[in-house]
Amino acid sequence: MSKRLSIVWDVGCVAAAVTMPEQRRPGWLEAGGGRGGHDMRRRNASRVVRALVERGPMPRIDLADAVSLSTGAVTRITRELGTIGVLRELDPVASTDAGRRRIPVDLDDQNLLAIGVNIGFDDIIYGLVDLRGRLVGSAHREPQRSTDPAATADQIVAVVDGLVASLPTGAQVVGTGVSVGGTVDHPSGLVTEPDVLGWVDVDVAVLLRGRVPGPVMVGSIFRALARAESWFAAARNRQHIVYVFLRHAVGAAFVFNGAVYDGARSLAGNIVHWPVSVDTGRTCTCGRSGCLMSVASLAAVVDRARDVGVDVSEPGEVRRMRDDERVAAILADRNRAVGEVLGLMLDALAPELVVISAAVAEDVDFAAIRTAAQRHSTGSRDLASVIVPTDLGDPYQANVVGTATLVLNEFYDDPLGWPIEGSRG
């Protein structure tokens, strides 16, 4: 019996090591959106758009090489994408072979925009993002008036209406992304597990569909940020990354072979109850002690500071008192616990990059985290270039860009078949 179990385990290990997600079709196609499958023309248009996102503007002859298509095919595709406002021509540039000047094409980042709305712990953060994942204007924050899903949807509709009214003349909205801190089933967009708001089985897309512009894409903020990081920021052009979120909520997201990994029932990345050696003496929500959440979340840091007599009520006060020995010890515990978890991930997943997002940079001591990760990993590589901070901007900006990427990633998959609405004449 033990030999048979060993063989099954070995086979399982091999499968886990070699079975990785492939690039997925757009969520609304998988969900039966009724728009038909990708034909060759639409697939090639997706390749062209993705190449421009990844490499920037280039002449058609270089673009043809980048996507392995004939120049004629690329010319036809770019003409069609230009007609619907996805691409634009730039000023001619000198040819590298002393021939005639070439005209680069680029995404029309002034014409098509996505909306990102993040439902946070106690606020709603929202804004506009262009096709290159850049924030247009600023990220806006509004206190959340209710945790009731229907009331929250009404508030989102109101803030999105304001964004649409502020659109530059001629600009159009390709869709609205909405993110939450809980577990979100992909591709249905159903919030299936409790988040910081306590929502369970809430269909946010149904509450918003037809009330905000374009297709509504709902997802986990952790995976949304991981995807944005791999498209536009520190992990750009990396194939295997781990993204760790350390704010009021704690979570992780994984990118394998360039695709975000959801896992069974979309539960991948749930690291809140991973056991760590730091035992705060507090009981976690799961009924046990020694969980990462009870050490690493901002709420846990505040609670522990109060336990040792530090008069604080919110994370900002803890930051200002970091020179207090009691506070310094709590933050050191947090860094050590995060490092322990990352050390295990480095061995198990072998990522090229681990990106950490905290509320502010001062929340994280990267040197201490790398030291703890090295101690709990069997690898010998220099972690200074492996465990890095996000460069998506401040948390508000990052949340808007990440959430809008829920839409942008699907739009890149099928730009010719995508419904565009919400224009302002």
Short mmCIF file of C-alpha atoms in Angstrom, two decimals:
data_model
loop_
_atom_site.label_atom_id
_atom_site.label_comp_id
_atom_site.label_asym_id
_atom_site.label_seq_id
_atom_site.Cartn_x
_atom_site.Cartn_y
_atom_site.Cartn_z
CA MET A 1 0.00 0.00 0.00
CA SER A 2 2.74 2.48 0.93
CA LYS A 3 4.52 1.77 -2.36
CA ARG A 4 1.32 2.44 -4.32
CA LEU A 5 0.74 5.70 -2.42
CA SER A 6 4.31 6.71 -3.11
CA ILE A 7 3.81 6.20 -6.84
CA VAL A 8 0.61 8.25 -6.82
CA TRP A 9 2.39 11.02 -4.90
CA ASP A 10 5.29 10.99 -7.32
CA VAL A 11 2.93 11.24 -10.28
CA GLY A 12 1.09 14.05 -8.55
CA CYS A 13 4.36 15.89 -7.96
CA VAL A 14 5.33 15.57 -11.61
CA ALA A 15 1.92 16.88 -12.68
CA ALA A 16 2.22 19.80 -10.30
CA ALA A 17 5.64 20.59 -11.64
CA VAL A 18 4.75 20.54 -15.32
CA THR A 19 1.06 21.46 -15.53
CA MET A 20 0.77 25.21 -15.79
CA PRO A 21 -2.05 27.42 -17.03
CA GLU A 22 -2.12 28.45 -20.64
CA GLN A 23 -3.22 31.86 -21.79
CA ARG A 24 -6.99 31.90 -21.38
CA ARG A 25 -9.73 33.07 -23.67
CA PRO A 26 -11.55 36.21 -22.58
CA GLY A 27 -13.74 35.63 -19.55
CA TRP A 28 -16.90 36.80 -21.29
CA LEU A 29 -16.31 34.25 -24.05
CA GLU A 30 -15.78 31.45 -21.54
CA ALA A 31 -18.92 32.53 -19.75
CA GLY A 32 -20.95 32.15 -22.92
CA GLY A 33 -21.14 35.79 -23.89
CA GLY A 34 -22.58 34.83 -27.26
CA ARG A 35 -19.95 36.60 -29.34
CA GLY A 36 -18.55 33.49 -30.98
CA GLY A 37 -15.04 32.07 -30.85
CA HIS A 38 -11.83 33.62 -32.03
CA ASP A 39 -11.28 33.31 -35.75
CA MET A 40 -7.86 33.72 -37.26
CA ARG A 41 -8.34 37.41 -37.98
CA ARG A 42 -9.29 38.17 -34.38
CA ARG A 43 -6.45 36.06 -32.99
CA ASN A 44 -3.95 37.91 -35.14
CA ALA A 45 -5.37 41.26 -34.06
CA SER A 46 -4.85 40.16 -30.46
CA ARG A 47 -1.23 39.26 -31.22
CA VAL A 48 -0.66 42.68 -32.74
CA VAL A 49 -2.16 44.54 -29.79
CA ARG A 50 -0.29 42.45 -27.23
CA ALA A 51 2.99 43.02 -29.06
CA LEU A 52 2.45 46.77 -28.94
CA VAL A 53 1.61 46.60 -25.23
CA GLU A 54 4.74 44.58 -24.50
CA ARG A 55 7.23 46.29 -26.82
CA GLY A 56 5.87 49.75 -27.48
CA PRO A 57 5.26 51.51 -30.83
CA MET A 58 7.00 50.19 -33.93
CA PRO A 59 6.76 50.34 -37.74
CA ARG A 60 4.60 47.70 -39.39
CA ILE A 61 7.59 45.83 -40.82
CA ASP A 62 9.03 45.39 -37.30
CA LEU A 63 5.60 44.54 -35.93
CA ALA A 64 5.27 41.82 -38.57
CA ASP A 65 8.54 40.28 -37.37
CA ALA A 66 7.41 40.53 -33.75
CA VAL A 67 4.20 38.58 -34.35
CA SER A 68 5.51 36.31 -37.14
CA LEU A 69 3.02 37.51 -39.75
CA SER A 70 3.50 38.92 -43.23
CA THR A 71 3.77 42.68 -43.60
CA GLY A 72 0.62 42.61 -45.73
CA ALA A 73 -1.34 40.84 -43.01
CA VAL A 74 -0.13 43.29 -40.39
CA THR A 75 -1.01 46.22 -42.64
CA ARG A 76 -4.59 44.93 -42.99
CA ILE A 77 -4.92 44.30 -39.26
CA THR A 78 -3.53 47.68 -38.22
CA ARG A 79 -5.80 49.41 -40.73
CA GLU A 80 -8.84 47.71 -39.20
CA LEU A 81 -7.71 48.41 -35.65
CA GLY A 82 -7.10 52.03 -36.60
CA THR A 83 -10.60 52.34 -38.05
CA ILE A 84 -12.19 51.37 -34.72
CA GLY A 85 -9.88 53.63 -32.72
CA VAL A 86 -7.56 51.05 -31.17
CA LEU A 87 -4.38 52.10 -33.02
CA ARG A 88 -2.96 55.35 -34.33
CA GLU A 89 -0.03 56.28 -36.51
CA LEU A 90 2.89 58.28 -35.11
CA ASP A 91 5.27 60.64 -36.87
CA PRO A 92 7.61 58.95 -39.38
CA VAL A 93 11.04 57.81 -38.17
CA ALA A 94 14.26 57.22 -40.06
CA SER A 95 14.76 53.72 -41.43
CA THR A 96 17.61 51.68 -39.98
CA ASP A 97 18.65 50.55 -43.47
CA ALA A 98 18.80 54.05 -45.03
CA GLY A 99 15.54 53.41 -46.87
CA ARG A 100 12.44 55.55 -46.78
CA ARG A 101 11.13 56.77 -43.46
CA ARG A 102 8.80 54.40 -41.64
CA ILE A 103 5.59 55.18 -39.81
CA PRO A 104 5.28 53.55 -36.36
CA VAL A 105 1.90 52.46 -35.05
CA ASP A 106 0.88 52.54 -31.42
CA LEU A 107 -2.11 51.96 -29.20
CA ASP A 108 -4.47 54.92 -29.16
CA ASP A 109 -4.05 55.60 -25.47
CA GLN A 110 -5.90 58.90 -25.76
CA ASN A 111 -9.09 57.50 -27.26
CA LEU A 112 -9.88 54.27 -25.37
CA LEU A 113 -9.93 54.08 -21.58
CA ALA A 114 -10.89 51.56 -18.91
CA ILE A 115 -12.51 52.25 -15.57
CA GLY A 116 -11.15 50.67 -12.40
CA VAL A 117 -13.17 50.54 -9.16
CA ASN A 118 -11.71 48.89 -6.05
CA ILE A 119 -14.03 48.15 -3.14
CA GLY A 120 -11.70 48.39 -0.17
CA PHE A 121 -11.84 47.96 3.58
CA ASP A 122 -13.71 51.21 4.20
CA ASP A 123 -13.53 53.11 0.94
CA ILE A 124 -14.07 52.97 -2.80
CA ILE A 125 -11.11 53.86 -4.99
CA TYR A 126 -11.71 54.59 -8.65
CA GLY A 127 -10.27 56.19 -11.76
CA LEU A 128 -9.54 55.99 -15.49
CA VAL A 129 -6.68 54.04 -17.07
CA ASP A 130 -5.41 54.12 -20.66
CA LEU A 131 -4.59 51.12 -22.86
CA ARG A 132 -1.01 51.10 -21.58
CA GLY A 133 -2.05 50.78 -17.97
CA ARG A 134 -1.35 54.42 -17.07
CA LEU A 135 -3.58 56.33 -14.73
CA VAL A 136 -5.40 59.18 -16.47
CA GLY A 137 -5.66 62.10 -14.08
CA SER A 138 -5.67 60.91 -10.49
CA ALA A 139 -7.09 58.10 -8.40
CA HIS A 140 -10.19 59.15 -6.48
CA ARG A 141 -11.21 57.96 -3.04
CA GLU A 142 -14.65 58.06 -1.49
CA PRO A 143 -15.62 56.64 1.92
CA GLN A 144 -17.83 53.62 1.57
CA ARG A 145 -21.30 54.54 2.77
CA SER A 146 -22.54 50.98 3.35
CA THR A 147 -21.31 47.40 3.28
CA ASP A 148 -24.61 46.25 1.80
CA PRO A 149 -23.87 44.96 -1.74
CA ALA A 150 -26.83 46.71 -3.39
CA ALA A 151 -26.05 50.03 -1.70
CA THR A 152 -22.39 49.68 -2.65
CA ALA A 153 -23.40 49.06 -6.27
CA ASP A 154 -25.49 52.24 -6.22
CA GLN A 155 -22.50 54.18 -4.94
CA ILE A 156 -20.27 52.70 -7.66
CA VAL A 157 -22.77 53.69 -10.35
CA ALA A 158 -22.71 57.26 -9.04
CA VAL A 159 -18.91 57.57 -9.06
CA VAL A 160 -18.65 55.96 -12.50
CA ASP A 161 -21.24 58.37 -13.86
CA GLY A 162 -18.98 61.17 -12.66
CA LEU A 163 -15.97 59.63 -14.42
CA VAL A 164 -17.87 59.27 -17.69
CA ALA A 165 -19.01 62.89 -17.47
CA SER A 166 -15.35 63.93 -17.13
CA LEU A 167 -14.13 61.98 -20.17
CA PRO A 168 -12.12 63.99 -22.70
CA THR A 169 -14.09 64.76 -25.85
CA GLY A 170 -14.17 61.73 -28.14
CA ALA A 171 -12.86 59.30 -25.52
CA GLN A 172 -14.60 55.95 -25.11
CA VAL A 173 -14.77 53.40 -22.30
CA VAL A 174 -13.87 49.80 -23.11
CA GLY A 175 -15.28 48.46 -19.86
CA THR A 176 -15.48 48.67 -16.09
CA GLY A 177 -13.33 46.58 -13.77
CA VAL A 178 -14.34 46.00 -10.15
CA SER A 179 -12.11 44.35 -7.56
CA VAL A 180 -12.63 43.15 -3.98
CA GLY A 181 -10.43 41.59 -1.33
CA GLY A 182 -12.32 38.31 -1.15
CA THR A 183 -12.26 35.17 -3.27
CA VAL A 184 -13.77 35.77 -6.69
CA ASP A 185 -14.65 32.90 -9.01
CA HIS A 186 -13.17 33.24 -12.47
CA PRO A 187 -14.71 33.81 -14.92
CA SER A 188 -18.17 34.25 -13.39
CA GLY A 189 -17.09 37.16 -11.16
CA LEU A 190 -19.04 35.80 -8.17
CA VAL A 191 -17.60 36.75 -4.75
CA THR A 192 -17.66 33.29 -3.21
CA GLU A 193 -15.73 33.61 0.06
CA PRO A 194 -15.89 36.23 2.82
CA ASP A 195 -13.72 39.29 2.25
CA VAL A 196 -13.12 42.27 4.55
CA LEU A 197 -16.75 43.24 3.90
CA GLY A 198 -18.11 39.82 4.80
CA TRP A 199 -19.65 39.26 1.36
CA VAL A 200 -20.48 35.67 0.36
CA ASP A 201 -22.01 34.61 -2.98
CA VAL A 202 -22.46 38.20 -4.15
CA ASP A 203 -22.73 38.66 -7.92
CA VAL A 204 -21.29 42.16 -8.29
CA ALA A 205 -21.47 42.05 -12.10
CA VAL A 206 -25.23 41.45 -12.01
CA LEU A 207 -25.66 44.41 -9.66
CA LEU A 208 -23.77 46.68 -12.09
CA ARG A 209 -24.43 45.31 -15.57
CA GLY A 210 -26.24 47.83 -17.76
CA ARG A 211 -25.59 50.60 -15.23
CA VAL A 212 -21.90 51.24 -15.99
CA PRO A 213 -20.09 51.35 -19.34
CA GLY A 214 -18.95 48.28 -21.24
CA PRO A 215 -18.54 44.71 -20.03
CA VAL A 216 -18.17 44.50 -16.24
CA MET A 217 -15.18 42.41 -15.09
CA VAL A 218 -15.07 41.46 -11.40
CA GLY A 219 -12.00 39.95 -9.81
CA SER A 220 -9.78 39.56 -6.78
CA ILE A 221 -7.65 42.64 -6.11
CA PHE A 222 -4.68 40.33 -5.49
CA ARG A 223 -4.85 38.74 -8.94
CA ALA A 224 -5.74 42.02 -10.60
CA LEU A 225 -2.59 43.62 -9.18
CA ALA A 226 -0.46 40.61 -10.12
CA ARG A 227 -1.68 40.86 -13.71
CA ALA A 228 -1.02 44.61 -13.82
CA GLU A 229 2.43 44.04 -12.35
CA SER A 230 3.26 41.53 -15.08
CA TRP A 231 1.93 43.79 -17.85
CA PHE A 232 3.09 47.23 -16.80
CA ALA A 233 5.43 47.28 -13.81
CA ALA A 234 8.20 45.48 -11.89
CA ALA A 235 7.38 42.04 -13.32
CA ARG A 236 6.96 43.23 -16.91
CA ASN A 237 7.86 40.44 -19.36
CA ARG A 238 8.48 37.96 -16.52
CA GLN A 239 6.76 34.62 -16.87
CA HIS A 240 6.71 33.38 -13.28
CA ILE A 241 5.94 35.71 -10.39
CA VAL A 242 4.51 35.70 -6.89
CA TYR A 243 2.60 38.78 -5.79
CA VAL A 244 2.07 39.38 -2.07
CA PHE A 245 -0.44 41.89 -0.72
CA LEU A 246 0.14 43.21 2.82
CA ARG A 247 -2.45 45.76 3.85
CA HIS A 248 -5.71 45.43 5.78
CA ALA A 249 -6.12 42.20 3.84
CA VAL A 250 -3.32 39.70 3.27
CA GLY A 251 -3.13 37.54 0.18
CA ALA A 252 -1.06 36.34 -2.73
CA ALA A 253 -1.42 35.76 -6.44
CA PHE A 254 0.63 33.64 -8.80
CA VAL A 255 1.57 34.08 -12.44
CA PHE A 256 2.83 30.95 -14.22
CA ASN A 257 3.86 30.99 -17.88
CA GLY A 258 2.58 34.56 -18.11
CA ALA A 259 -0.96 33.65 -16.98
CA VAL A 260 -2.57 34.31 -13.63
CA TYR A 261 -3.22 31.03 -11.84
CA ASP A 262 -6.69 30.76 -10.27
CA GLY A 263 -6.56 27.26 -8.84
CA ALA A 264 -9.53 25.01 -8.10
CA ARG A 265 -12.58 27.08 -7.16
CA SER A 266 -10.38 30.16 -7.68
CA LEU A 267 -8.82 29.67 -4.24
CA ALA A 268 -5.14 29.95 -5.17
CA GLY A 269 -3.24 32.52 -3.14
CA ASN A 270 -5.09 32.09 0.15
CA ILE A 271 -2.07 32.39 2.44
CA VAL A 272 -3.74 34.04 5.43
CA HIS A 273 -3.70 30.86 7.52
CA TRP A 274 -0.23 29.63 6.62
CA PRO A 275 1.47 28.72 9.92
CA VAL A 276 4.44 30.86 10.97
CA SER A 277 6.80 30.60 13.91
CA VAL A 278 5.64 33.93 15.37
CA ASP A 279 2.84 33.18 17.81
CA THR A 280 1.14 36.37 18.96
CA GLY A 281 -1.03 34.57 21.49
CA ARG A 282 -4.08 35.85 19.65
CA THR A 283 -6.59 33.44 18.19
CA CYS A 284 -7.04 33.79 14.45
CA THR A 285 -10.47 33.91 12.83
CA CYS A 286 -9.93 30.26 11.88
CA GLY A 287 -9.75 29.31 15.56
CA ARG A 288 -6.03 28.59 15.57
CA SER A 289 -3.00 30.69 16.50
CA GLY A 290 0.23 31.29 14.65
CA CYS A 291 -1.39 32.19 11.30
CA LEU A 292 0.22 34.70 8.96
CA MET A 293 -2.89 36.91 9.09
CA SER A 294 -2.58 37.31 12.86
CA VAL A 295 0.91 38.78 12.40
CA ALA A 296 1.00 40.45 9.00
CA SER A 297 -2.26 42.37 8.49
CA LEU A 298 -2.38 46.05 9.42
CA ALA A 299 -5.21 45.32 11.85
CA ALA A 300 -3.07 42.67 13.57
CA VAL A 301 -0.19 45.13 13.92
CA VAL A 302 -2.49 47.71 15.56
CA ASP A 303 -4.06 45.11 17.87
CA ARG A 304 -0.66 43.82 19.01
CA ALA A 305 0.55 47.36 19.67
CA ARG A 306 -2.45 47.94 21.91
CA ASP A 307 -1.79 44.63 23.69
CA VAL A 308 1.63 45.88 24.83
CA GLY A 309 0.33 49.26 25.96
CA VAL A 310 0.95 51.43 22.90
CA ASP A 311 -1.84 53.98 22.50
CA VAL A 312 -2.71 53.66 18.80
CA SER A 313 -5.95 53.38 16.83
CA GLU A 314 -4.81 53.07 13.20
CA PRO A 315 -1.75 51.92 11.19
CA GLY A 316 -0.45 55.43 10.53
CA GLU A 317 0.08 55.94 14.26
CA VAL A 318 2.06 52.70 14.45
CA ARG A 319 4.35 53.91 11.64
CA ARG A 320 5.03 57.15 13.48
CA MET A 321 6.03 55.19 16.58
CA ARG A 322 8.35 52.72 14.90
CA ASP A 323 11.25 53.87 17.10
CA ASP A 324 9.39 52.63 20.16
CA GLU A 325 11.01 49.30 21.13
CA ARG A 326 7.63 47.63 21.54
CA VAL A 327 6.46 48.70 18.08
CA ALA A 328 9.82 47.81 16.53
CA ALA A 329 9.53 44.27 17.92
CA ILE A 330 6.02 43.87 16.45
CA LEU A 331 7.16 45.04 13.01
CA ALA A 332 10.20 42.75 13.21
CA ASP A 333 7.88 39.81 13.91
CA ARG A 334 5.80 40.79 10.88
CA ASN A 335 8.83 40.94 8.59
CA ARG A 336 10.11 37.60 9.87
CA ALA A 337 6.75 35.88 9.37
CA VAL A 338 6.40 37.22 5.81
CA GLY A 339 9.96 36.10 5.05
CA GLU A 340 9.23 32.60 6.32
CA VAL A 341 6.28 32.24 3.98
CA LEU A 342 8.22 33.65 1.03
CA GLY A 343 11.10 31.24 1.68
CA LEU A 344 8.70 28.31 1.30
CA MET A 345 7.23 29.84 -1.86
CA LEU A 346 10.69 30.32 -3.37
CA ASP A 347 11.40 26.61 -3.00
CA ALA A 348 7.96 25.36 -4.01
CA LEU A 349 7.23 27.68 -6.95
CA ALA A 350 10.66 28.94 -8.10
CA PRO A 351 9.40 32.37 -9.21
CA GLU A 352 11.58 34.78 -11.15
CA LEU A 353 10.29 37.61 -9.01
CA VAL A 354 8.38 38.16 -5.76
CA VAL A 355 6.60 41.51 -5.67
CA ILE A 356 5.35 42.91 -2.35
CA SER A 357 2.67 45.57 -2.11
CA ALA A 358 2.17 47.33 1.22
CA ALA A 359 0.09 50.35 2.21
CA VAL A 360 3.26 52.46 2.31
CA ALA A 361 6.89 51.56 1.69
CA GLU A 362 7.73 52.05 5.38
CA ASP A 363 5.44 49.16 6.27
CA VAL A 364 7.99 46.68 4.97
CA ASP A 365 11.66 46.12 5.81
CA PHE A 366 12.82 44.34 2.65
CA ALA A 367 16.26 43.52 4.03
CA ALA A 368 14.71 41.74 7.02
CA ILE A 369 12.20 39.89 4.84
CA ARG A 370 14.92 38.74 2.44
CA THR A 371 17.06 37.53 5.34
CA ALA A 372 14.18 35.49 6.77
CA ALA A 373 13.27 34.14 3.32
CA GLN A 374 16.89 33.08 2.71
CA ARG A 375 16.91 31.29 6.07
CA HIS A 376 13.78 29.32 5.14
CA SER A 377 14.78 28.56 1.55
CA THR A 378 17.30 26.06 0.25
CA GLY A 379 18.29 28.31 -2.65
CA SER A 380 21.45 30.40 -2.76
CA ARG A 381 20.55 33.22 -5.17
CA ASP A 382 20.75 36.85 -4.17
CA LEU A 383 17.25 37.79 -3.08
CA ALA A 384 17.85 41.54 -3.40
CA SER A 385 16.85 41.26 -7.06
CA VAL A 386 14.14 38.66 -6.44
CA ILE A 387 12.02 40.08 -3.59
CA VAL A 388 11.14 43.62 -4.63
CA PRO A 389 8.53 46.32 -3.97
CA THR A 390 5.77 47.08 -6.41
CA ASP A 391 6.30 50.02 -8.73
CA LEU A 392 2.66 50.46 -9.70
CA GLY A 393 2.59 53.63 -7.60
CA ASP A 394 0.88 54.48 -4.33
CA PRO A 395 -1.86 52.10 -3.13
CA TYR A 396 -4.69 54.17 -4.58
CA GLN A 397 -3.07 54.40 -8.00
CA ALA A 398 -2.07 50.73 -7.91
CA ASN A 399 -5.59 49.60 -7.03
CA VAL A 400 -7.14 51.59 -9.88
CA VAL A 401 -4.59 50.40 -12.46
CA GLY A 402 -4.78 46.81 -11.23
CA THR A 403 -8.56 46.76 -11.30
CA ALA A 404 -8.73 48.34 -14.76
CA THR A 405 -6.37 45.60 -15.95
CA LEU A 406 -9.19 43.10 -15.40
CA VAL A 407 -10.78 44.78 -18.43
CA LEU A 408 -7.62 45.55 -20.38
CA ASN A 409 -6.34 41.98 -20.32
CA GLU A 410 -9.60 40.71 -21.81
CA PHE A 411 -9.67 43.57 -24.31
CA TYR A 412 -6.17 42.66 -25.52
CA ASP A 413 -7.48 39.15 -26.18
CA ASP A 414 -10.13 40.26 -28.66
CA PRO A 415 -9.93 43.95 -29.64
CA LEU A 416 -11.88 43.45 -32.88
CA GLY A 417 -14.81 41.73 -31.19
CA TRP A 418 -14.95 43.97 -28.15
CA PRO A 419 -18.04 46.15 -27.54
CA ILE A 420 -17.03 49.76 -26.86
CA GLU A 421 -19.40 52.26 -25.31
CA GLY A 422 -19.59 55.16 -22.91
CA SER A 423 -18.24 57.75 -25.34
CA ARG A 424 -18.50 61.46 -24.76
CA GLY A 425 -19.00 63.50 -27.90
#
